[in-house]
mmCIF file of C-alpha atoms in Angstrom:
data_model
loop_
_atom_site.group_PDB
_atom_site.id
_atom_site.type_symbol
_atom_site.label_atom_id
_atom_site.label_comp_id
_atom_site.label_asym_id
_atom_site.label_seq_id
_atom_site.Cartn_x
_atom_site.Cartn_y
_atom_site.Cartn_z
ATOM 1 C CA UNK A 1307 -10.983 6.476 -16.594
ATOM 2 C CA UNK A 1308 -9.413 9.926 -16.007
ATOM 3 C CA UNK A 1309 -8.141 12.279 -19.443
ATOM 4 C CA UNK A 1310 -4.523 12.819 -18.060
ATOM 5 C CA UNK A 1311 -1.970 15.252 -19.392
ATOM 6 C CA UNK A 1312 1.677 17.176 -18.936
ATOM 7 C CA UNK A 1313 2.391 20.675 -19.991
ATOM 8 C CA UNK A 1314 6.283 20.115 -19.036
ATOM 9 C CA UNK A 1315 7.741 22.615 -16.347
ATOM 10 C CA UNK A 1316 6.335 26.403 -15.825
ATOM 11 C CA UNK A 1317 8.382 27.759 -18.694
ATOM 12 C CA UNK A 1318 6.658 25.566 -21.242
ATOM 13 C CA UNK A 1319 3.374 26.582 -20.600
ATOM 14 C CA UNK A 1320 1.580 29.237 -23.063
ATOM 15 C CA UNK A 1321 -1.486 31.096 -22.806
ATOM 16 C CA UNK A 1322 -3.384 29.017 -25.049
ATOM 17 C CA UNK A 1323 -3.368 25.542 -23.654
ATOM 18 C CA UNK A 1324 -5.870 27.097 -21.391
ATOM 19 C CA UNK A 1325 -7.998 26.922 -24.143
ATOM 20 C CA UNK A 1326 -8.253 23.207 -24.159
ATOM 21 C CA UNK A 1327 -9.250 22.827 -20.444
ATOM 22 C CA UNK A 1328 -12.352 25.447 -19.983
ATOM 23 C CA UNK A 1329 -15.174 24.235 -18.543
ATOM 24 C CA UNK A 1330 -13.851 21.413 -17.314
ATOM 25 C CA UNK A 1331 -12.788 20.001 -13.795
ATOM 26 C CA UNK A 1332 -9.557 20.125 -13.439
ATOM 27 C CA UNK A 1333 -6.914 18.497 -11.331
ATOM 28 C CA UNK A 1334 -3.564 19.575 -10.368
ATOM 29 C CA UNK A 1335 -0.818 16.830 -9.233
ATOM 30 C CA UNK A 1336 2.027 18.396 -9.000
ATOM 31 C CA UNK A 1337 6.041 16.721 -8.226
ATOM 32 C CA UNK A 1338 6.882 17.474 -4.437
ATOM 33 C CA UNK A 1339 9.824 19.739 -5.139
ATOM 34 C CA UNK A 1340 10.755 23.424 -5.655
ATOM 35 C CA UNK A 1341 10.204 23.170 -9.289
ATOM 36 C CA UNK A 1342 6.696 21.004 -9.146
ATOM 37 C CA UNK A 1343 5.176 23.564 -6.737
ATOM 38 C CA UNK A 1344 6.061 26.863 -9.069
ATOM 39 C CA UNK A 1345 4.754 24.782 -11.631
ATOM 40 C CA UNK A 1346 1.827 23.993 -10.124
ATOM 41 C CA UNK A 1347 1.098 27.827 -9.443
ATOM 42 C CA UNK A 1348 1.798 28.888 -13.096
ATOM 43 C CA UNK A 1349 -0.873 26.293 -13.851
ATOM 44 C CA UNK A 1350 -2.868 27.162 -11.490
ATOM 45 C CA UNK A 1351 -3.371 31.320 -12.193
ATOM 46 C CA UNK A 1352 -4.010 30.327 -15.395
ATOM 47 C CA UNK A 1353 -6.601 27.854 -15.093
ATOM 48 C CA UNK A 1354 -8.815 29.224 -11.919
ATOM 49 C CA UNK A 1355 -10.800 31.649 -14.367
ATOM 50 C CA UNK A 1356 -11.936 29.179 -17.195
ATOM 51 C CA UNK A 1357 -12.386 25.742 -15.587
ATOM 52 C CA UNK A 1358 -15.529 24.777 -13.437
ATOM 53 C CA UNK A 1359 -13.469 23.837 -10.415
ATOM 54 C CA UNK A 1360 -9.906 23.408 -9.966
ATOM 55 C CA UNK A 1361 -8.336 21.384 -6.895
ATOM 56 C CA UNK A 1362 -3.788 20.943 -6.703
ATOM 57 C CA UNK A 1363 -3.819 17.730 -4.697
ATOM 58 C CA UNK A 1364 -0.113 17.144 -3.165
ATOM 59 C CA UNK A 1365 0.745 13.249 -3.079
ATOM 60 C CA UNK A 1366 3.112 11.231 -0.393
ATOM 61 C CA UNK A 1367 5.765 10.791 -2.835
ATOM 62 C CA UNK A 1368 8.212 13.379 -5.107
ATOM 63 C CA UNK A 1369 6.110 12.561 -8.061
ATOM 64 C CA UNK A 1370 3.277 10.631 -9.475
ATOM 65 C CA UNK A 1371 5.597 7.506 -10.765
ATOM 66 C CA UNK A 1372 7.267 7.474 -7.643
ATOM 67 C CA UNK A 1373 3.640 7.294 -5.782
ATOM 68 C CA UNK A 1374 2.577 4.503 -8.151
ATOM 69 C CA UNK A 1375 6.066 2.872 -7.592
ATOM 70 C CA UNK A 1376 5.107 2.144 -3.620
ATOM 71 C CA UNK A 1377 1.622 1.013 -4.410
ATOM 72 C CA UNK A 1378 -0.271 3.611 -5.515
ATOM 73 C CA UNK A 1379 -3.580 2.263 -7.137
ATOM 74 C CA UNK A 1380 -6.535 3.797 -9.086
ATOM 75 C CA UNK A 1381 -8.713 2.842 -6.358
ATOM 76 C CA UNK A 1382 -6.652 5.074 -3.587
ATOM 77 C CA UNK A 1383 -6.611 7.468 -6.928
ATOM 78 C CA UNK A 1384 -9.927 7.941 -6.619
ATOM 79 C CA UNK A 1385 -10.086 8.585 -2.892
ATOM 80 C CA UNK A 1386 -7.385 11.609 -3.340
ATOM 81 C CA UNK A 1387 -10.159 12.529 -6.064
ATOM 82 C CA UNK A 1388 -13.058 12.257 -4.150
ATOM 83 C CA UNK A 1389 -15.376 15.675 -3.007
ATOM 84 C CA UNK A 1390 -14.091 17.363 0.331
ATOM 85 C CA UNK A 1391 -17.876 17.005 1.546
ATOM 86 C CA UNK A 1392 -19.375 14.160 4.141
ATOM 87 C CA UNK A 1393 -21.741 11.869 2.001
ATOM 88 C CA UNK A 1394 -24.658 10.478 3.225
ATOM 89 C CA UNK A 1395 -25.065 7.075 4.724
ATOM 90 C CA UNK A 1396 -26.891 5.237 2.028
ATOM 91 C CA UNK A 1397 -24.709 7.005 -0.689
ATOM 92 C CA UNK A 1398 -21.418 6.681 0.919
ATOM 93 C CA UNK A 1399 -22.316 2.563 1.401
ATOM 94 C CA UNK A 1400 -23.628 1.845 -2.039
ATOM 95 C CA UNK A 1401 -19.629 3.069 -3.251
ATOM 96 C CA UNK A 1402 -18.172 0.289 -0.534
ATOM 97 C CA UNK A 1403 -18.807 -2.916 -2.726
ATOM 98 C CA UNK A 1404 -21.001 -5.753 -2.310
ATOM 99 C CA UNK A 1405 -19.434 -7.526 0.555
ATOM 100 C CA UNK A 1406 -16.116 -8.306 2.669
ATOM 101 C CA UNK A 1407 -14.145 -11.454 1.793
ATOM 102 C CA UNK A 1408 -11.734 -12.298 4.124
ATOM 103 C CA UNK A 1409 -8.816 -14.177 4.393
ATOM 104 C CA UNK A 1410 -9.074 -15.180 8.044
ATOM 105 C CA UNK A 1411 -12.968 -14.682 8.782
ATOM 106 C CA UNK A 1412 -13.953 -11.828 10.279
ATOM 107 C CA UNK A 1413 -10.075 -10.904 11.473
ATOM 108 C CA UNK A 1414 -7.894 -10.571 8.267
ATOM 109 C CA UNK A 1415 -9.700 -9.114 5.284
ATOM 110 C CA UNK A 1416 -8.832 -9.222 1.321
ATOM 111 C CA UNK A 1417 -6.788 -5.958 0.239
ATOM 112 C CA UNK A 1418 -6.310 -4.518 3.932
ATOM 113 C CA UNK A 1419 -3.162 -3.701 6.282
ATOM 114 C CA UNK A 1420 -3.000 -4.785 9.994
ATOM 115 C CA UNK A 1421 -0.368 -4.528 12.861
ATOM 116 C CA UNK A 1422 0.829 -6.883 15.118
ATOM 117 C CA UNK A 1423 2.718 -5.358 17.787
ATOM 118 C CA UNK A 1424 3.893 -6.192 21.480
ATOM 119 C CA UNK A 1425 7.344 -5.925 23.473
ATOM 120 C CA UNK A 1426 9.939 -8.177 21.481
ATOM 121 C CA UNK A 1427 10.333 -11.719 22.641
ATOM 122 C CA UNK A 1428 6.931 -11.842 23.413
ATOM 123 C CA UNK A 1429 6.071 -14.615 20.334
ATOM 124 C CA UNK A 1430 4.874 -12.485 17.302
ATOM 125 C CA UNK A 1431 7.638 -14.047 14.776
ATOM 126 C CA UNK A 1432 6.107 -17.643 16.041
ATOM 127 C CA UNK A 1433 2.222 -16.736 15.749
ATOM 128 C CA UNK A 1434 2.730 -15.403 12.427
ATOM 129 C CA UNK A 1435 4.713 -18.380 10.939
ATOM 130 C CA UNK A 1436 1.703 -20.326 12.527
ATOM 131 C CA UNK A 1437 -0.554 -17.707 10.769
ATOM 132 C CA UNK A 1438 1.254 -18.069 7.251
ATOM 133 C CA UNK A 1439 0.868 -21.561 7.741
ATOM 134 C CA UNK A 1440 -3.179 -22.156 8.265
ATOM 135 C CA UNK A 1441 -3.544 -19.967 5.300
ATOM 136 C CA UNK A 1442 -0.999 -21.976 3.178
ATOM 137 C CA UNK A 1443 -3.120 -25.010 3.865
ATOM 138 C CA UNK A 1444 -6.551 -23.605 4.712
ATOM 139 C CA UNK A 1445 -6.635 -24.615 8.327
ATOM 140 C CA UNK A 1446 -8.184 -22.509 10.994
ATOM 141 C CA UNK A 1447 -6.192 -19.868 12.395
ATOM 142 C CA UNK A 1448 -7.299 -19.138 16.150
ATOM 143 C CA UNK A 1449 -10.448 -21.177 15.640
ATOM 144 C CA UNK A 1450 -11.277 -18.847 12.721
ATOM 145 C CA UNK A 1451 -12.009 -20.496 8.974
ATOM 146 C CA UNK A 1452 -9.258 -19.196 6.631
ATOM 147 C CA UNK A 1453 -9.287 -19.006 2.230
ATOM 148 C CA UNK A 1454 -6.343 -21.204 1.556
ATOM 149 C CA UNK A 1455 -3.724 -19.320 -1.180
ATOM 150 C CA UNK A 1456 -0.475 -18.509 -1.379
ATOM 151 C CA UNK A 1457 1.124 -16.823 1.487
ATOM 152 C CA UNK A 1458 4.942 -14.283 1.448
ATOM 153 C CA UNK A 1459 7.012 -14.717 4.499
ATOM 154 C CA UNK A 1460 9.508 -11.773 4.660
ATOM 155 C CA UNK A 1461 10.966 -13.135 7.511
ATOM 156 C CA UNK A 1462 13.779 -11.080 9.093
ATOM 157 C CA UNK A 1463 13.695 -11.307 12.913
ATOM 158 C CA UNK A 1464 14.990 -14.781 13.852
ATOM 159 C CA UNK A 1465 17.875 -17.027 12.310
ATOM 160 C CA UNK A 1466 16.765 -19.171 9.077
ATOM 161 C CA UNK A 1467 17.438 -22.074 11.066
ATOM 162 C CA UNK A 1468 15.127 -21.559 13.536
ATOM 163 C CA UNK A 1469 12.796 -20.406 10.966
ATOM 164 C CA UNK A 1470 12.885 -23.207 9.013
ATOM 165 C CA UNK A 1471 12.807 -25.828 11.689
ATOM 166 C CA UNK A 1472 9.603 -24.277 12.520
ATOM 167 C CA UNK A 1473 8.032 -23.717 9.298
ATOM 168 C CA UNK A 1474 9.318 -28.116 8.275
ATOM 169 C CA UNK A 1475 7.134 -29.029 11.225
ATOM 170 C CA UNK A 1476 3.352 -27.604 10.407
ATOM 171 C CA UNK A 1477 3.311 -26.965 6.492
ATOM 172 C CA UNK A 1478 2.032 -29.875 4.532
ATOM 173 C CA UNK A 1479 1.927 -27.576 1.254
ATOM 174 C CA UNK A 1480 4.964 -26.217 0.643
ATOM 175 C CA UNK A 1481 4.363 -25.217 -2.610
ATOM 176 C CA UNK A 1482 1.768 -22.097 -1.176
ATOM 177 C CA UNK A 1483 4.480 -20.677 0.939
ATOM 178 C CA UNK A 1484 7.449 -18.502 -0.015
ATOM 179 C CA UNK A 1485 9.877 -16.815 2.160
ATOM 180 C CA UNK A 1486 12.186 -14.177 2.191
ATOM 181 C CA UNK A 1487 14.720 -13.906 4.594
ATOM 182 C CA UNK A 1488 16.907 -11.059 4.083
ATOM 183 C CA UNK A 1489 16.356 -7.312 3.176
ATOM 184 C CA UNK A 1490 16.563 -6.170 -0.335
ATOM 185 C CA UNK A 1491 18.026 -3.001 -1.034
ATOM 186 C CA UNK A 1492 15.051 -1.404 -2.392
ATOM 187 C CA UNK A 1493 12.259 -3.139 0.240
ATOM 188 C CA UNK A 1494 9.365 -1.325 -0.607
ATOM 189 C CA UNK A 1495 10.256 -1.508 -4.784
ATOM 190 C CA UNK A 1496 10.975 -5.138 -4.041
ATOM 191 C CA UNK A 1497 7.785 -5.669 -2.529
ATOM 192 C CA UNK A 1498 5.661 -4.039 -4.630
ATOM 193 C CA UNK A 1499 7.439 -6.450 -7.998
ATOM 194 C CA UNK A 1500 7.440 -9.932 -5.924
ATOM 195 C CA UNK A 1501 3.353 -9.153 -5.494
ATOM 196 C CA UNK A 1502 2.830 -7.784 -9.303
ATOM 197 C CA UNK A 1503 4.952 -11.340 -10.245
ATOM 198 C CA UNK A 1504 2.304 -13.497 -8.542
ATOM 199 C CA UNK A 1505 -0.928 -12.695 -6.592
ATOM 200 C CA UNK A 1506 -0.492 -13.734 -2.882
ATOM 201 C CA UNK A 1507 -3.360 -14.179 -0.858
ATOM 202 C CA UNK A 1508 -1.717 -13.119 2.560
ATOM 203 C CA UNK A 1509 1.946 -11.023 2.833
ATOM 204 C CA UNK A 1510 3.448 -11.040 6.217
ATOM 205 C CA UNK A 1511 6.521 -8.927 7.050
ATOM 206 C CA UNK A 1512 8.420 -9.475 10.456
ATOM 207 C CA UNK A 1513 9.435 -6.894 11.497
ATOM 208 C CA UNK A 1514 8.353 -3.888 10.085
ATOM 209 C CA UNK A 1515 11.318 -1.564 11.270
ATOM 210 C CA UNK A 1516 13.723 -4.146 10.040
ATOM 211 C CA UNK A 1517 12.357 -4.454 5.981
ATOM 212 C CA UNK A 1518 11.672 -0.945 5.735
ATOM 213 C CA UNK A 1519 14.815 0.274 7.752
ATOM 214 C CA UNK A 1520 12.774 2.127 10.375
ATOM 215 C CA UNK A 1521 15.623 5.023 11.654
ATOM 216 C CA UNK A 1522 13.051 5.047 14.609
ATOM 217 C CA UNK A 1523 10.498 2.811 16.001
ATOM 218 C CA UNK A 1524 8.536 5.199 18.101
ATOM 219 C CA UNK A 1525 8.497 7.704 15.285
ATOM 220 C CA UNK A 1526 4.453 7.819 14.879
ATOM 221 C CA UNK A 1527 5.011 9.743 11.450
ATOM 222 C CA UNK A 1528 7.730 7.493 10.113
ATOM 223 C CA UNK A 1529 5.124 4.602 11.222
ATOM 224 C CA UNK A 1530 2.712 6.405 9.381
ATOM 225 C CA UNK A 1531 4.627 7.107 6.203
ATOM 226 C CA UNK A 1532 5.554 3.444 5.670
ATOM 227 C CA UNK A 1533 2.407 1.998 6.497
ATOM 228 C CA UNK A 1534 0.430 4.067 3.893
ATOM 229 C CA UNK A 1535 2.629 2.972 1.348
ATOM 230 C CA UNK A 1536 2.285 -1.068 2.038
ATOM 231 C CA UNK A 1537 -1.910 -0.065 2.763
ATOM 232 C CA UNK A 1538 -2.125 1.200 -0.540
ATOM 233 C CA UNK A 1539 0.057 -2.136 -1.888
ATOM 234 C CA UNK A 1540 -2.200 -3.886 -0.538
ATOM 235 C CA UNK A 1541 -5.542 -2.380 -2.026
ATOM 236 C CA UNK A 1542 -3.704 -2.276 -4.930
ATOM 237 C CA UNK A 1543 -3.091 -6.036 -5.702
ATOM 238 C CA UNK A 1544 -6.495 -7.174 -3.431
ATOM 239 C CA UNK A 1545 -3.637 -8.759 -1.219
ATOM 240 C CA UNK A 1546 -3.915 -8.314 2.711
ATOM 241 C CA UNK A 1547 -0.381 -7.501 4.466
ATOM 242 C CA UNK A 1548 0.286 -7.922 7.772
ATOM 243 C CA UNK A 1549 3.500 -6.533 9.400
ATOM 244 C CA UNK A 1550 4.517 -7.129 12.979
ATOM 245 C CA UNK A 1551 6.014 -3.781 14.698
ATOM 246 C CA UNK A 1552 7.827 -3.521 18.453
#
Protein backbone atom coordinates (compact mmCIF):
# COMPACT_ATOMS: atom_id res chain seq x y z
CA UNK A 1 0.00 0.00 0.00
CA UNK A 2 0.78 3.74 -0.33
CA UNK A 3 1.09 6.16 3.27
CA UNK A 4 -1.49 8.82 2.03
CA UNK A 5 -2.13 12.20 3.57
CA UNK A 6 -3.94 15.93 3.34
CA UNK A 7 -2.46 19.10 4.62
CA UNK A 8 -5.92 21.00 3.74
CA UNK A 9 -5.59 24.05 1.25
CA UNK A 10 -2.22 26.30 0.91
CA UNK A 11 -3.10 28.42 3.92
CA UNK A 12 -3.04 25.47 6.28
CA UNK A 13 0.22 24.39 5.61
CA UNK A 14 3.20 25.31 8.17
CA UNK A 15 6.78 25.02 7.94
CA UNK A 16 7.06 22.08 10.00
CA UNK A 17 5.01 19.38 8.40
CA UNK A 18 7.98 19.31 6.17
CA UNK A 19 9.56 17.73 8.84
CA UNK A 20 7.57 14.59 8.63
CA UNK A 21 8.20 13.94 4.87
CA UNK A 22 12.26 14.25 4.48
CA UNK A 23 13.84 11.70 2.89
CA UNK A 24 11.12 10.29 1.53
CA UNK A 25 9.47 10.01 -2.03
CA UNK A 26 6.94 12.04 -2.29
CA UNK A 27 3.87 12.42 -4.42
CA UNK A 28 1.82 15.33 -5.22
CA UNK A 29 -2.01 14.81 -6.44
CA UNK A 30 -3.37 17.76 -6.50
CA UNK A 31 -7.59 18.83 -7.25
CA UNK A 32 -7.78 20.18 -10.97
CA UNK A 33 -8.83 23.69 -10.05
CA UNK A 34 -7.41 27.17 -9.29
CA UNK A 35 -7.16 26.41 -5.69
CA UNK A 36 -5.61 22.60 -6.06
CA UNK A 37 -2.84 23.93 -8.36
CA UNK A 38 -1.64 26.95 -5.81
CA UNK A 39 -1.84 24.34 -3.41
CA UNK A 40 0.07 22.08 -5.04
CA UNK A 41 2.93 24.78 -5.52
CA UNK A 42 2.95 25.81 -1.79
CA UNK A 43 3.56 22.09 -1.26
CA UNK A 44 5.72 21.77 -3.62
CA UNK A 45 8.57 24.78 -2.69
CA UNK A 46 8.46 23.39 0.43
CA UNK A 47 9.09 19.89 -0.09
CA UNK A 48 11.73 19.90 -3.24
CA UNK A 49 14.73 20.52 -0.71
CA UNK A 50 14.16 17.68 1.93
CA UNK A 51 12.51 14.75 0.11
CA UNK A 52 14.51 12.26 -2.18
CA UNK A 53 12.33 12.92 -5.20
CA UNK A 54 9.20 14.70 -5.57
CA UNK A 55 6.78 14.20 -8.71
CA UNK A 56 2.85 16.53 -8.80
CA UNK A 57 1.01 14.06 -10.99
CA UNK A 58 -2.31 15.87 -12.45
CA UNK A 59 -5.30 13.25 -12.75
CA UNK A 60 -8.37 13.19 -15.48
CA UNK A 61 -10.80 14.24 -13.00
CA UNK A 62 -11.28 17.62 -10.51
CA UNK A 63 -10.10 15.53 -7.67
CA UNK A 64 -8.97 12.21 -6.45
CA UNK A 65 -12.70 10.98 -5.29
CA UNK A 66 -14.03 12.14 -8.36
CA UNK A 67 -11.19 9.98 -10.33
CA UNK A 68 -12.00 6.95 -8.16
CA UNK A 69 -15.78 7.73 -8.72
CA UNK A 70 -15.38 6.84 -12.75
CA UNK A 71 -13.25 3.82 -12.13
CA UNK A 72 -10.20 4.73 -10.92
CA UNK A 73 -8.34 1.59 -9.48
CA UNK A 74 -5.08 0.95 -7.53
CA UNK A 75 -3.85 -0.92 -10.37
CA UNK A 76 -4.16 2.27 -12.94
CA UNK A 77 -2.82 4.00 -9.46
CA UNK A 78 0.14 2.45 -9.84
CA UNK A 79 0.69 3.12 -13.52
CA UNK A 80 0.29 7.12 -12.82
CA UNK A 81 3.04 6.04 -10.12
CA UNK A 82 5.24 4.24 -12.13
CA UNK A 83 9.14 5.70 -13.13
CA UNK A 84 9.14 8.03 -16.32
CA UNK A 85 12.00 5.59 -17.66
CA UNK A 86 11.57 2.59 -20.47
CA UNK A 87 12.10 -0.79 -18.53
CA UNK A 88 13.65 -3.55 -19.92
CA UNK A 89 11.99 -6.43 -21.63
CA UNK A 90 12.35 -9.16 -19.10
CA UNK A 91 11.59 -6.63 -16.23
CA UNK A 92 8.77 -4.85 -17.76
CA UNK A 93 7.07 -8.66 -18.51
CA UNK A 94 7.66 -10.24 -15.16
CA UNK A 95 5.14 -6.97 -13.76
CA UNK A 96 2.36 -8.17 -16.60
CA UNK A 97 0.95 -11.27 -14.62
CA UNK A 98 1.05 -14.82 -15.27
CA UNK A 99 -1.22 -15.14 -18.19
CA UNK A 100 -4.33 -13.68 -20.25
CA UNK A 101 -7.79 -15.11 -19.51
CA UNK A 102 -10.21 -14.21 -21.82
CA UNK A 103 -13.67 -13.99 -22.12
CA UNK A 104 -14.01 -14.71 -25.83
CA UNK A 105 -10.56 -16.56 -26.64
CA UNK A 106 -8.06 -14.74 -27.99
CA UNK A 107 -10.63 -11.63 -29.02
CA UNK A 108 -12.24 -10.29 -25.74
CA UNK A 109 -9.96 -10.37 -22.73
CA UNK A 110 -10.77 -10.21 -18.76
CA UNK A 111 -10.51 -6.44 -17.42
CA UNK A 112 -10.00 -4.76 -21.01
CA UNK A 113 -12.03 -2.10 -23.21
CA UNK A 114 -12.75 -2.63 -26.98
CA UNK A 115 -14.69 -0.69 -29.75
CA UNK A 116 -17.02 -1.73 -32.11
CA UNK A 117 -17.61 0.78 -34.63
CA UNK A 118 -19.01 1.04 -38.33
CA UNK A 119 -21.61 3.42 -40.20
CA UNK A 120 -25.06 3.01 -38.28
CA UNK A 121 -27.45 0.46 -39.64
CA UNK A 122 -24.77 -1.59 -40.51
CA UNK A 123 -25.75 -4.53 -37.63
CA UNK A 124 -23.56 -3.72 -34.51
CA UNK A 125 -26.75 -3.51 -32.00
CA UNK A 126 -27.62 -7.23 -33.52
CA UNK A 127 -23.95 -8.80 -33.29
CA UNK A 128 -23.61 -7.65 -29.88
CA UNK A 129 -26.99 -8.97 -28.52
CA UNK A 130 -25.69 -12.21 -30.30
CA UNK A 131 -22.34 -11.55 -28.46
CA UNK A 132 -24.06 -11.00 -24.92
CA UNK A 133 -25.80 -14.01 -25.63
CA UNK A 134 -22.88 -16.84 -26.30
CA UNK A 135 -21.33 -15.48 -23.22
CA UNK A 136 -24.60 -15.74 -21.15
CA UNK A 137 -24.67 -19.39 -22.08
CA UNK A 138 -21.06 -20.22 -22.93
CA UNK A 139 -21.54 -20.85 -26.61
CA UNK A 140 -19.01 -19.90 -29.18
CA UNK A 141 -19.05 -16.50 -30.37
CA UNK A 142 -17.67 -16.32 -34.10
CA UNK A 143 -16.34 -19.86 -33.80
CA UNK A 144 -14.33 -18.66 -30.78
CA UNK A 145 -14.76 -20.66 -27.16
CA UNK A 146 -16.25 -18.14 -24.66
CA UNK A 147 -16.17 -18.29 -20.26
CA UNK A 148 -19.85 -18.37 -19.64
CA UNK A 149 -20.89 -15.49 -16.72
CA UNK A 150 -23.03 -12.93 -16.38
CA UNK A 151 -23.29 -10.45 -19.09
CA UNK A 152 -24.88 -6.16 -18.80
CA UNK A 153 -26.77 -5.09 -21.81
CA UNK A 154 -27.04 -1.23 -21.72
CA UNK A 155 -28.99 -1.29 -24.61
CA UNK A 156 -30.03 2.13 -25.98
CA UNK A 157 -30.04 2.15 -29.81
CA UNK A 158 -33.13 0.17 -30.92
CA UNK A 159 -36.80 -0.04 -29.43
CA UNK A 160 -37.21 -2.63 -26.37
CA UNK A 161 -39.44 -4.44 -28.51
CA UNK A 162 -37.24 -5.22 -31.01
CA UNK A 163 -34.71 -5.84 -28.44
CA UNK A 164 -36.46 -8.17 -26.65
CA UNK A 165 -37.91 -10.15 -29.48
CA UNK A 166 -34.40 -10.74 -30.31
CA UNK A 167 -32.84 -11.42 -27.11
CA UNK A 168 -36.49 -14.27 -26.31
CA UNK A 169 -35.22 -16.10 -29.37
CA UNK A 170 -31.34 -17.24 -28.58
CA UNK A 171 -30.98 -17.00 -24.63
CA UNK A 172 -31.69 -20.23 -22.89
CA UNK A 173 -30.29 -18.65 -19.48
CA UNK A 174 -31.95 -15.80 -18.71
CA UNK A 175 -30.91 -15.56 -15.42
CA UNK A 176 -26.96 -14.49 -16.74
CA UNK A 177 -28.28 -11.61 -18.68
CA UNK A 178 -29.41 -8.17 -17.52
CA UNK A 179 -30.35 -5.24 -19.52
CA UNK A 180 -30.65 -1.75 -19.33
CA UNK A 181 -32.51 0.12 -21.64
CA UNK A 182 -32.60 3.66 -20.89
CA UNK A 183 -29.96 6.30 -19.78
CA UNK A 184 -29.50 7.11 -16.20
CA UNK A 185 -28.82 10.48 -15.27
CA UNK A 186 -25.49 9.92 -13.91
CA UNK A 187 -24.22 7.05 -16.72
CA UNK A 188 -20.83 6.75 -15.84
CA UNK A 189 -21.71 6.86 -11.66
CA UNK A 190 -24.42 4.41 -12.60
CA UNK A 191 -22.14 2.20 -14.23
CA UNK A 192 -19.49 2.12 -12.10
CA UNK A 193 -22.39 1.01 -8.83
CA UNK A 194 -24.42 -1.66 -11.11
CA UNK A 195 -20.65 -3.41 -11.61
CA UNK A 196 -19.47 -2.87 -7.74
CA UNK A 197 -23.30 -4.54 -6.95
CA UNK A 198 -22.41 -7.73 -8.85
CA UNK A 199 -19.30 -8.86 -10.84
CA UNK A 200 -20.22 -9.20 -14.60
CA UNK A 201 -18.14 -11.11 -16.72
CA UNK A 202 -18.80 -9.07 -20.02
CA UNK A 203 -20.52 -5.21 -20.07
CA UNK A 204 -21.70 -4.11 -23.40
CA UNK A 205 -22.92 -0.55 -24.02
CA UNK A 206 -24.74 0.35 -27.40
CA UNK A 207 -24.02 3.10 -28.25
CA UNK A 208 -21.39 4.79 -26.69
CA UNK A 209 -22.40 8.48 -27.65
CA UNK A 210 -25.88 7.74 -26.51
CA UNK A 211 -25.01 6.42 -22.52
CA UNK A 212 -22.39 8.83 -22.08
CA UNK A 213 -24.18 11.80 -23.93
CA UNK A 214 -21.41 12.25 -26.50
CA UNK A 215 -21.98 16.35 -27.52
CA UNK A 216 -19.85 15.04 -30.54
CA UNK A 217 -19.09 11.83 -32.14
CA UNK A 218 -16.08 12.73 -34.14
CA UNK A 219 -14.60 14.54 -31.19
CA UNK A 220 -11.27 12.23 -30.89
CA UNK A 221 -10.63 13.88 -27.34
CA UNK A 222 -14.17 13.59 -26.06
CA UNK A 223 -13.76 9.79 -27.41
CA UNK A 224 -10.77 9.70 -25.54
CA UNK A 225 -11.94 11.19 -22.27
CA UNK A 226 -14.86 8.75 -21.93
CA UNK A 227 -13.16 5.79 -22.93
CA UNK A 228 -10.38 6.12 -20.26
CA UNK A 229 -12.83 6.37 -17.73
CA UNK A 230 -14.93 2.96 -18.67
CA UNK A 231 -10.94 1.34 -19.45
CA UNK A 232 -10.06 2.02 -16.08
CA UNK A 233 -13.81 0.53 -14.88
CA UNK A 234 -13.00 -2.12 -16.39
CA UNK A 235 -9.43 -2.98 -14.91
CA UNK A 236 -10.89 -2.00 -11.96
CA UNK A 237 -13.62 -4.71 -11.39
CA UNK A 238 -11.51 -7.49 -13.82
CA UNK A 239 -14.73 -6.94 -16.05
CA UNK A 240 -14.19 -6.49 -19.95
CA UNK A 241 -16.54 -3.64 -21.55
CA UNK A 242 -17.29 -3.37 -24.86
CA UNK A 243 -19.04 -0.25 -26.31
CA UNK A 244 -20.17 0.10 -29.88
CA UNK A 245 -19.38 3.79 -31.36
CA UNK A 246 -20.64 5.32 -35.04
Amino acid sequence: GYVATTPGGSSDWRPDMADHLADRHVVIIPDQDGPGQKAAQVWRNALEPVTASLRVIPLPAHDFSDWMRVGGSREALEGLLSTDSALGFETWAAKQGESVTWVVDRLLCDAGFSLLASKPRAGKSYLTRALAVAVAEGDPFLGRPTRQGKVLLVTLDDPGAIVAEHLRGMVRTPANLFVQSWRPSDPAGWLRREMERQLYTLVIIDTLGRFMLMEDTNSYAEFLRLSQALLELARGTGSHILATHH
